[in-house]
Amino acid sequence: MDTEIFLIATDNIDNCGADLDKAASYIKEGGLVAFPTETVYGLGGNGLLANASKKIYEAKGRPSDNPLILHIADAKAVDELTDYVPDMAKKLIDAFWPGPMTLIFKKSDIVPYETTGGLDTVAIRYPMHPIALELIRRSGCYIAAPSANLSGRPSPTKAEHVITDLDGRVDAIIDGGDVDIGIESTIIDLTGDRPVILRPGFITEDMIKSVLGDVCFDPAVLLDHADSSIVAKAPGMKYKHYAPKAELSLIEGDDLAVLAGFLKMIKEAKNKGLKVGVIVTKEHEDAIDADAKIVLGSKNDLKSIAHNLFASLREMDDFGVDVIYCESFSNEELGRAIMNRLLKAAGYNLISAE
Ligand code: AMP
Ligand code: MG
């Protein structure tokens, strides 16, 4: 299939109406369009059409028990897509929508099981990216959209990433430049008595607590090692994810120990004749050298770290390194979401530098 690329600047949407209408018509007709959101690029199809959801799974190579998130452009849509809206949902919606938060509800009958991976629950998000909103509105559809990467690969934060993974597999890709946040939405399950974070993201535990007074984590989110006895409640979280092609290890410890750890690991890998990549914070940029080096940003600027994370994993693939060593981060605030993605990308390969 030929994939059409639409170049649309976020600040010039009004002049791109014809392209947006064309992209929207692909969705309306049951086709697939990748588009930017404030979190990562999404791969969209009409979420109420079983066949469109099937196409999404196919294009991504995604296991069909891994449900899709429905994207809406008006919070009222929640009434139509769900069976029951608890009070805590209304509070969260007022506080964080539109924005990088996905809520899980009991689904209504109009949502096909193909979209929910066979579950009786549905994930819904009201994004704030103007291109995403315009595409949803012009298509007149609720757009089911997982991240627009091939299954298992790092989520796409630039249109080039989407083109690398999905060119020839989708009808169109909207290139709206770099995304803002760079990691996927916070997912909160509201189907039980207590709200549960199934996937950490930009909306943090503290932000949710400030609105609801209470929230807990799905036990699978808190793991820092592989444990097959604990099953993630968000089906997607159980799969190997976000992984670069080279073997990735995270190095943790206090500042000096981390530096020593890097030097030791780099030396050992070089002795084996391996090509080594490192992903480091600005604070360690000068002290660490390797065949390829990417600086994520200052360790005090977690927004930059999150923004650059997935792109850096893909860039390492382009450098063709054999092994990658990356700094680890504390679980404070946005650090929890960053570590959640990094641990999965590294297959929980965490090296403690003493
Ligand atoms: P992605 O769109 O690639 O960010 O993946 C969507 C994530 O949402 C996956 O981890 C899914 O498992 C999760 N998800 C979607 N729908 C549900 C649901 N009904 N219950 C629990 N998790 C869900
Ligand atoms: Mg994904």
Tab-separated table of C-alpha atoms and ligand atoms in Angstrom:
chain	number	residue	atom	x	y	z
A	1	MET	CA	0.000	0.000	0.000
A	2	ASP	CA	1.157	3.561	-0.734
A	3	THR	CA	1.361	5.670	2.401
A	4	GLU	CA	0.512	9.338	1.961
A	5	ILE	CA	2.487	11.791	4.118
A	6	PHE	CA	0.788	15.029	5.189
A	7	LEU	CA	3.043	17.748	6.578
A	8	ILE	CA	1.017	19.853	9.005
A	9	ALA	CA	2.480	22.501	11.304
A	10	THR	CA	0.670	22.655	14.634
A	11	ASP	CA	0.542	26.446	14.426
A	12	ASN	CA	-0.802	26.433	10.856
A	13	ILE	CA	-3.664	23.967	11.073
A	14	ASP	CA	-6.206	26.380	9.627
A	15	ASN	CA	-4.359	26.344	6.305
A	16	CYS	CA	-4.175	22.553	6.164
A	17	GLY	CA	-7.894	21.825	6.128
A	18	ALA	CA	-7.827	19.896	2.843
A	19	ASP	CA	-5.094	17.515	4.072
A	20	LEU	CA	-6.839	17.010	7.405
A	21	ASP	CA	-10.116	16.260	5.621
A	22	LYS	CA	-8.368	13.693	3.426
A	23	ALA	CA	-6.777	12.053	6.472
A	24	ALA	CA	-10.153	12.114	8.261
A	25	SER	CA	-11.840	10.483	5.268
A	26	TYR	CA	-9.381	7.542	5.447
A	27	ILE	CA	-10.456	7.004	9.080
A	28	LYS	CA	-14.151	7.334	8.212
A	29	GLU	CA	-13.783	4.708	5.482
A	30	GLY	CA	-12.153	2.203	7.835
A	31	GLY	CA	-8.505	2.993	6.963
A	32	LEU	CA	-5.515	3.836	9.167
A	33	VAL	CA	-3.810	7.184	9.800
A	34	ALA	CA	-0.864	7.859	12.130
A	35	PHE	CA	-0.971	11.257	13.836
A	36	PRO	CA	0.800	13.234	16.562
A	37	THR	CA	-0.569	13.581	20.085
A	38	GLU	CA	1.046	15.388	23.018
A	39	THR	CA	2.365	12.058	24.386
A	40	VAL	CA	3.621	10.006	21.397
A	41	TYR	CA	2.428	9.426	17.809
A	42	GLY	CA	-0.722	7.284	17.566
A	43	LEU	CA	-1.868	4.828	14.896
A	44	GLY	CA	-5.546	5.629	14.439
A	45	GLY	CA	-8.588	3.870	13.036
A	46	ASN	CA	-12.354	4.063	13.632
A	47	GLY	CA	-12.635	2.518	17.105
A	48	LEU	CA	-16.254	1.449	16.668
A	49	LEU	CA	-15.454	-0.563	13.524
A	50	ALA	CA	-14.240	-4.043	14.427
A	51	ASN	CA	-12.463	-4.300	11.110
A	52	ALA	CA	-10.495	-1.073	11.579
A	53	SER	CA	-9.248	-2.303	14.960
A	54	LYS	CA	-8.183	-5.595	13.363
A	55	LYS	CA	-6.197	-3.608	10.799
A	56	ILE	CA	-4.423	-1.708	13.592
A	57	TYR	CA	-3.277	-4.964	15.213
A	58	GLU	CA	-2.096	-6.219	11.848
A	59	ALA	CA	-0.200	-3.052	10.901
A	60	LYS	CA	1.622	-2.987	14.251
A	61	GLY	CA	2.096	-6.737	14.582
A	62	ARG	CA	0.398	-6.317	17.957
A	63	PRO	CA	-1.047	-9.289	19.894
A	64	SER	CA	-4.848	-9.019	19.626
A	65	ASP	CA	-5.406	-9.391	23.388
A	66	ASN	CA	-3.729	-6.018	23.937
A	67	PRO	CA	-6.566	-3.466	23.962
A	68	LEU	CA	-6.570	-0.082	22.205
A	69	ILE	CA	-7.245	3.358	23.689
A	70	LEU	CA	-10.234	5.260	22.263
A	71	HIS	CA	-9.485	8.931	21.596
A	72	ILE	CA	-12.298	11.468	21.903
A	73	ALA	CA	-12.537	15.232	21.330
A	74	ASP	CA	-15.358	15.986	23.767
A	75	ALA	CA	-15.674	14.607	27.299
A	76	LYS	CA	-19.404	13.979	26.704
A	77	ALA	CA	-18.438	10.993	24.532
A	78	VAL	CA	-17.661	9.084	27.741
A	79	ASP	CA	-21.407	8.648	28.390
A	80	GLU	CA	-21.899	6.937	25.051
A	81	LEU	CA	-18.854	4.667	25.294
A	82	THR	CA	-19.247	3.498	28.898
A	83	ASP	CA	-21.778	1.765	31.092
A	84	TYR	CA	-21.112	3.705	34.256
A	85	VAL	CA	-19.149	6.863	35.109
A	86	PRO	CA	-18.059	6.958	38.766
A	87	ASP	CA	-17.705	10.280	40.628
A	88	MET	CA	-13.933	9.906	40.753
A	89	ALA	CA	-13.899	9.931	36.931
A	90	LYS	CA	-15.721	13.256	36.825
A	91	LYS	CA	-13.142	14.790	39.164
A	92	LEU	CA	-10.199	13.501	37.143
A	93	ILE	CA	-11.782	14.605	33.864
A	94	ASP	CA	-12.280	18.134	35.233
A	95	ALA	CA	-8.679	18.258	36.411
A	96	PHE	CA	-6.702	16.607	33.585
A	97	TRP	CA	-8.687	16.457	30.298
A	98	PRO	CA	-7.852	17.278	27.640
A	99	GLY	CA	-4.431	15.851	28.433
A	100	PRO	CA	-2.117	12.834	28.897
A	101	MET	CA	-4.479	10.727	31.032
A	102	THR	CA	-6.342	7.555	29.981
A	103	LEU	CA	-9.268	6.292	32.080
A	104	ILE	CA	-10.611	2.723	32.157
A	105	PHE	CA	-14.401	2.232	32.456
A	106	LYS	CA	-16.914	-0.583	31.986
A	107	LYS	CA	-17.657	-0.450	28.255
A	108	SER	CA	-21.047	0.150	26.601
A	109	ASP	CA	-22.388	-2.185	23.906
A	110	ILE	CA	-21.322	0.058	21.011
A	111	VAL	CA	-17.607	-0.606	21.676
A	112	PRO	CA	-16.558	-3.776	19.827
A	113	TYR	CA	-14.527	-6.461	21.603
A	114	GLU	CA	-11.980	-6.199	18.788
A	115	THR	CA	-11.119	-2.730	20.138
A	116	THR	CA	-10.960	-3.793	23.807
A	117	GLY	CA	-8.951	-6.961	23.207
A	118	GLY	CA	-11.931	-9.018	24.402
A	119	LEU	CA	-12.334	-7.106	27.696
A	120	ASP	CA	-15.594	-5.705	29.117
A	121	THR	CA	-13.735	-2.503	29.918
A	122	VAL	CA	-12.705	0.363	27.643
A	123	ALA	CA	-9.780	2.811	27.801
A	124	ILE	CA	-10.602	6.429	26.859
A	125	ARG	CA	-8.439	9.524	26.411
A	126	TYR	CA	-9.223	13.109	25.421
A	127	PRO	CA	-5.879	14.346	24.035
A	128	MET	CA	-4.939	18.018	23.829
A	129	HIS	CA	-2.830	18.072	20.664
A	130	PRO	CA	-4.597	20.336	18.115
A	131	ILE	CA	-3.907	17.983	15.172
A	132	ALA	CA	-5.263	14.967	17.065
A	133	LEU	CA	-8.394	16.905	18.071
A	134	GLU	CA	-8.964	18.201	14.556
A	135	LEU	CA	-8.586	14.697	13.070
A	136	ILE	CA	-11.080	13.222	15.546
A	137	ARG	CA	-13.592	16.022	14.929
A	138	ARG	CA	-13.310	15.976	11.145
A	139	SER	CA	-13.597	12.173	10.992
A	140	GLY	CA	-16.686	12.184	13.203
A	141	CYS	CA	-15.274	8.983	14.766
A	142	TYR	CA	-13.879	7.872	18.087
A	143	ILE	CA	-10.341	7.024	17.083
A	144	ALA	CA	-8.749	3.859	18.476
A	145	ALA	CA	-5.030	4.546	18.591
A	146	PRO	CA	-2.149	2.655	20.138
A	147	SER	CA	1.359	4.058	19.781
A	148	ALA	CA	2.358	4.182	16.089
A	149	ASN	CA	5.371	1.840	16.335
A	150	LEU	CA	5.834	-1.777	15.319
A	151	SER	CA	4.999	-3.884	18.374
A	152	GLY	CA	7.941	-4.118	20.775
A	153	ARG	CA	9.828	-1.105	19.345
A	154	PRO	CA	10.277	2.214	21.184
A	155	SER	CA	7.211	4.470	20.888
A	156	PRO	CA	7.527	7.126	18.139
A	157	THR	CA	8.081	10.738	19.173
A	158	LYS	CA	8.850	12.065	15.655
A	159	ALA	CA	7.175	11.411	12.293
A	160	GLU	CA	10.461	9.848	11.030
A	161	HIS	CA	10.057	7.098	13.639
A	162	VAL	CA	6.555	6.339	12.353
A	163	ILE	CA	7.738	6.337	8.748
A	164	THR	CA	10.548	3.893	9.632
A	165	ASP	CA	8.096	1.471	11.254
A	166	LEU	CA	4.849	1.866	9.297
A	167	ASP	CA	5.542	3.189	5.780
A	168	GLY	CA	3.583	0.974	3.380
A	169	ARG	CA	1.421	-0.462	6.208
A	170	VAL	CA	-1.001	2.471	6.730
A	171	ASP	CA	-2.988	4.848	4.487
A	172	ALA	CA	-1.433	8.060	5.755
A	173	ILE	CA	0.975	9.570	8.257
A	174	ILE	CA	0.510	13.127	9.513
A	175	ASP	CA	3.894	14.706	10.199
A	176	GLY	CA	3.233	17.301	12.900
A	177	GLY	CA	6.816	17.552	14.160
A	178	ASP	CA	8.216	16.402	17.504
A	179	VAL	CA	5.733	15.518	20.224
A	180	ASP	CA	5.831	17.410	23.491
A	181	ILE	CA	5.860	14.898	26.357
A	182	GLY	CA	7.510	11.864	24.766
A	183	ILE	CA	6.096	9.062	26.944
A	184	GLU	CA	2.618	7.559	26.810
A	185	SER	CA	-0.391	8.603	28.907
A	186	THR	CA	-0.955	7.697	32.544
A	187	ILE	CA	-3.563	4.899	32.615
A	188	ILE	CA	-5.946	4.854	35.605
A	189	ASP	CA	-8.398	1.996	36.174
A	190	LEU	CA	-11.684	3.288	37.616
A	191	THR	CA	-13.644	0.029	37.502
A	192	GLY	CA	-12.985	-0.950	41.136
A	193	ASP	CA	-13.558	0.763	44.495
A	194	ARG	CA	-10.123	2.409	44.471
A	195	PRO	CA	-8.454	4.141	41.511
A	196	VAL	CA	-5.444	2.150	40.306
A	197	ILE	CA	-2.551	3.390	38.143
A	198	LEU	CA	-1.933	0.711	35.502
A	199	ARG	CA	0.743	2.689	33.655
A	200	PRO	CA	2.646	5.681	35.089
A	201	GLY	CA	2.923	8.765	32.882
A	202	PHE	CA	3.104	12.554	32.869
A	203	ILE	CA	0.116	12.804	35.281
A	204	THR	CA	1.831	11.581	38.446
A	205	GLU	CA	0.638	9.744	41.569
A	206	ASP	CA	0.802	13.021	43.542
A	207	MET	CA	-1.249	14.906	40.951
A	208	ILE	CA	-3.958	12.225	41.083
A	209	LYS	CA	-3.873	12.166	44.897
A	210	SER	CA	-4.311	15.938	44.969
A	211	VAL	CA	-7.639	15.463	43.153
A	212	LEU	CA	-8.957	12.170	44.561
A	213	GLY	CA	-7.129	11.953	47.892
A	214	ASP	CA	-6.298	8.335	47.078
A	215	VAL	CA	-4.705	6.209	44.378
A	216	CYS	CA	-2.595	3.049	44.293
A	217	PHE	CA	-0.387	1.296	41.748
A	218	ASP	CA	-1.073	-1.990	40.012
A	219	PRO	CA	1.543	-4.291	41.660
A	220	ALA	CA	3.078	-5.008	38.241
A	221	VAL	CA	4.024	-1.302	37.895
A	222	LEU	CA	6.097	-1.375	41.077
A	223	LEU	CA	8.280	-4.322	40.012
A	224	ASP	CA	11.922	-3.639	39.283
A	225	HIS	CA	12.581	-7.203	38.130
A	226	ALA	CA	10.857	-9.694	35.844
A	227	ASP	CA	8.263	-11.712	37.788
A	228	SER	CA	5.924	-13.907	35.776
A	229	SER	CA	3.735	-14.597	38.838
A	230	ILE	CA	2.460	-10.998	38.844
A	231	VAL	CA	0.181	-10.320	35.864
A	232	ALA	CA	-0.170	-6.704	34.724
A	233	LYS	CA	-3.756	-5.438	34.659
A	234	ALA	CA	-3.059	-3.394	31.506
A	235	PRO	CA	-2.489	-6.315	29.127
A	236	GLY	CA	0.023	-4.284	27.106
A	237	MET	CA	2.321	-3.904	30.095
A	238	LYS	CA	3.168	-7.615	30.133
A	239	TYR	CA	4.879	-7.590	26.757
A	240	LYS	CA	8.549	-6.838	26.097
A	241	HIS	CA	8.420	-3.260	25.025
A	242	TYR	CA	10.252	-0.197	23.846
A	243	ALA	CA	13.354	-2.263	23.174
A	244	PRO	CA	16.270	-1.094	21.040
A	245	LYS	CA	18.034	-3.766	18.950
A	246	ALA	CA	21.199	-3.761	21.091
A	247	GLU	CA	21.201	-5.195	24.610
A	248	LEU	CA	20.353	-2.392	27.050
A	249	SER	CA	21.485	-2.292	30.705
A	250	LEU	CA	20.666	0.352	33.304
A	251	ILE	CA	23.282	1.402	35.844
A	252	GLU	CA	22.068	2.566	39.252
A	253	GLY	CA	23.768	3.793	42.388
A	254	ASP	CA	24.996	7.046	43.887
A	255	ASP	CA	26.701	9.562	41.657
A	256	LEU	CA	30.325	8.444	41.960
A	257	ALA	CA	29.437	4.759	41.925
A	258	VAL	CA	27.460	5.209	38.709
A	259	LEU	CA	30.434	6.842	37.030
A	260	ALA	CA	32.748	4.037	38.150
A	261	GLY	CA	30.136	1.506	37.039
A	262	PHE	CA	29.974	3.010	33.558
A	263	LEU	CA	33.760	3.012	33.167
A	264	LYS	CA	33.993	-0.622	34.292
A	265	MET	CA	31.170	-1.835	32.025
A	266	ILE	CA	32.506	0.102	29.015
A	267	LYS	CA	36.012	-1.319	29.532
A	268	GLU	CA	34.739	-4.886	29.824
A	269	ALA	CA	32.609	-4.548	26.685
A	270	LYS	CA	35.483	-2.988	24.716
A	271	ASN	CA	37.738	-5.858	25.784
A	272	LYS	CA	35.216	-8.217	24.196
A	273	GLY	CA	35.419	-6.193	20.975
A	274	LEU	CA	31.863	-4.819	21.319
A	275	LYS	CA	30.694	-1.451	20.009
A	276	VAL	CA	29.380	0.452	23.034
A	277	GLY	CA	26.683	3.119	23.283
A	278	VAL	CA	25.945	5.173	26.404
A	279	ILE	CA	22.879	7.227	27.323
A	280	VAL	CA	23.750	9.677	30.079
A	281	THR	CA	22.634	12.841	31.849
A	282	LYS	CA	24.260	16.195	31.156
A	283	GLU	CA	26.014	15.998	34.532
A	284	HIS	CA	27.970	12.912	33.377
A	285	GLU	CA	28.492	13.932	29.765
A	286	ASP	CA	32.152	14.862	30.069
A	287	ALA	CA	33.228	12.003	32.311
A	288	ILE	CA	31.938	9.141	30.165
A	289	ASP	CA	33.137	8.237	26.699
A	290	ALA	CA	32.102	5.444	24.335
A	291	ASP	CA	31.618	4.676	20.621
A	292	ALA	CA	28.277	6.492	20.686
A	293	LYS	CA	26.944	8.840	23.345
A	294	ILE	CA	23.537	10.454	23.754
A	295	VAL	CA	22.838	13.086	26.401
A	296	LEU	CA	19.233	12.988	27.633
A	297	GLY	CA	19.333	16.309	29.497
A	298	SER	CA	19.986	17.387	33.064
A	299	LYS	CA	18.978	14.859	35.716
A	300	ASN	CA	17.059	17.711	37.388
A	301	ASP	CA	14.966	18.195	34.265
A	302	LEU	CA	12.862	15.049	34.080
A	303	LYS	CA	10.665	16.560	31.357
A	304	SER	CA	13.669	16.672	29.002
A	305	ILE	CA	14.676	13.155	29.967
A	306	ALA	CA	11.152	11.872	29.192
A	307	HIS	CA	11.004	13.870	25.978
A	308	ASN	CA	14.306	12.453	24.654
A	309	LEU	CA	14.052	8.893	25.971
A	310	PHE	CA	12.462	6.913	23.120
A	311	ALA	CA	14.237	8.900	20.395
A	312	SER	CA	17.581	8.084	22.054
A	313	LEU	CA	16.836	4.329	22.035
A	314	ARG	CA	16.066	4.499	18.313
A	315	GLU	CA	19.146	6.613	17.642
A	316	MET	CA	21.304	3.953	19.285
A	317	ASP	CA	19.936	1.464	16.735
A	318	ASP	CA	21.092	3.829	13.979
A	319	PHE	CA	24.598	3.918	15.477
A	320	GLY	CA	24.682	0.117	15.203
A	321	VAL	CA	26.076	-0.445	18.710
A	322	ASP	CA	26.148	-3.933	20.277
A	323	VAL	CA	25.446	-2.935	23.878
A	324	ILE	CA	23.956	0.172	25.505
A	325	TYR	CA	24.500	1.396	29.058
A	326	CYS	CA	22.021	3.958	30.353
A	327	GLU	CA	21.757	5.861	33.621
A	328	SER	CA	18.840	5.012	35.865
A	329	PHE	CA	16.584	7.538	37.610
A	330	SER	CA	14.790	7.783	40.937
A	331	ASN	CA	11.099	6.908	41.075
A	332	GLU	CA	10.148	10.413	42.192
A	333	GLU	CA	7.461	12.206	40.174
A	334	LEU	CA	7.954	11.771	36.411
A	335	GLY	CA	10.930	9.520	37.221
A	336	ARG	CA	8.488	6.657	37.890
A	337	ALA	CA	7.208	6.744	34.282
A	338	ILE	CA	10.742	7.095	32.902
A	339	MET	CA	11.995	4.101	34.911
A	340	ASN	CA	8.918	2.050	33.982
A	341	ARG	CA	9.759	2.456	30.265
A	342	LEU	CA	13.511	2.007	30.758
A	343	LEU	CA	13.172	-1.170	32.822
A	344	LYS	CA	10.949	-2.731	30.169
A	345	ALA	CA	13.270	-1.626	27.367
A	346	ALA	CA	16.160	-3.200	29.297
A	347	GLY	CA	14.237	-6.415	30.080
A	348	TYR	CA	14.772	-5.448	33.799
A	349	ASN	CA	18.513	-5.618	33.342
A	350	LEU	CA	19.551	-3.310	36.205
A	351	ILE	CA	23.188	-3.187	37.306
A	352	SER	CA	23.822	-1.935	40.864
A	353	ALA	CA	27.051	0.053	40.949
A	354	GLU	CA	28.481	-0.152	44.491
B	1	AMP	P1	-0.524	2.031	23.679
B	1	AMP	O1	-1.727	2.536	22.978
B	1	AMP	O2	0.515	1.457	22.821
B	1	AMP	O3	-0.030	3.081	24.609
B	1	AMP	O4	-1.102	0.872	24.560
B	1	AMP	C1	-2.323	1.016	25.214
B	1	AMP	C2	-2.185	0.540	26.612
B	1	AMP	O5	-3.456	0.665	27.257
B	1	AMP	C3	-1.776	-0.924	26.699
B	1	AMP	O6	-0.837	-1.110	27.741
B	1	AMP	C4	-3.106	-1.589	27.031
B	1	AMP	O7	-2.920	-2.804	27.675
B	1	AMP	C5	-3.779	-0.540	27.901
B	1	AMP	N1	-5.244	-0.691	27.884
B	1	AMP	C6	-6.079	-0.375	26.884
B	1	AMP	N2	-7.356	-0.712	27.185
B	1	AMP	C7	-7.318	-1.250	28.426
B	1	AMP	C8	-8.316	-1.809	29.286
B	1	AMP	N3	-9.593	-1.881	28.936
B	1	AMP	N4	-7.901	-2.281	30.486
B	1	AMP	C9	-6.601	-2.213	30.860
B	1	AMP	N5	-5.621	-1.700	30.067
B	1	AMP	C10	-5.966	-1.233	28.870
B	2	MG	MG	2.542	1.192	22.691
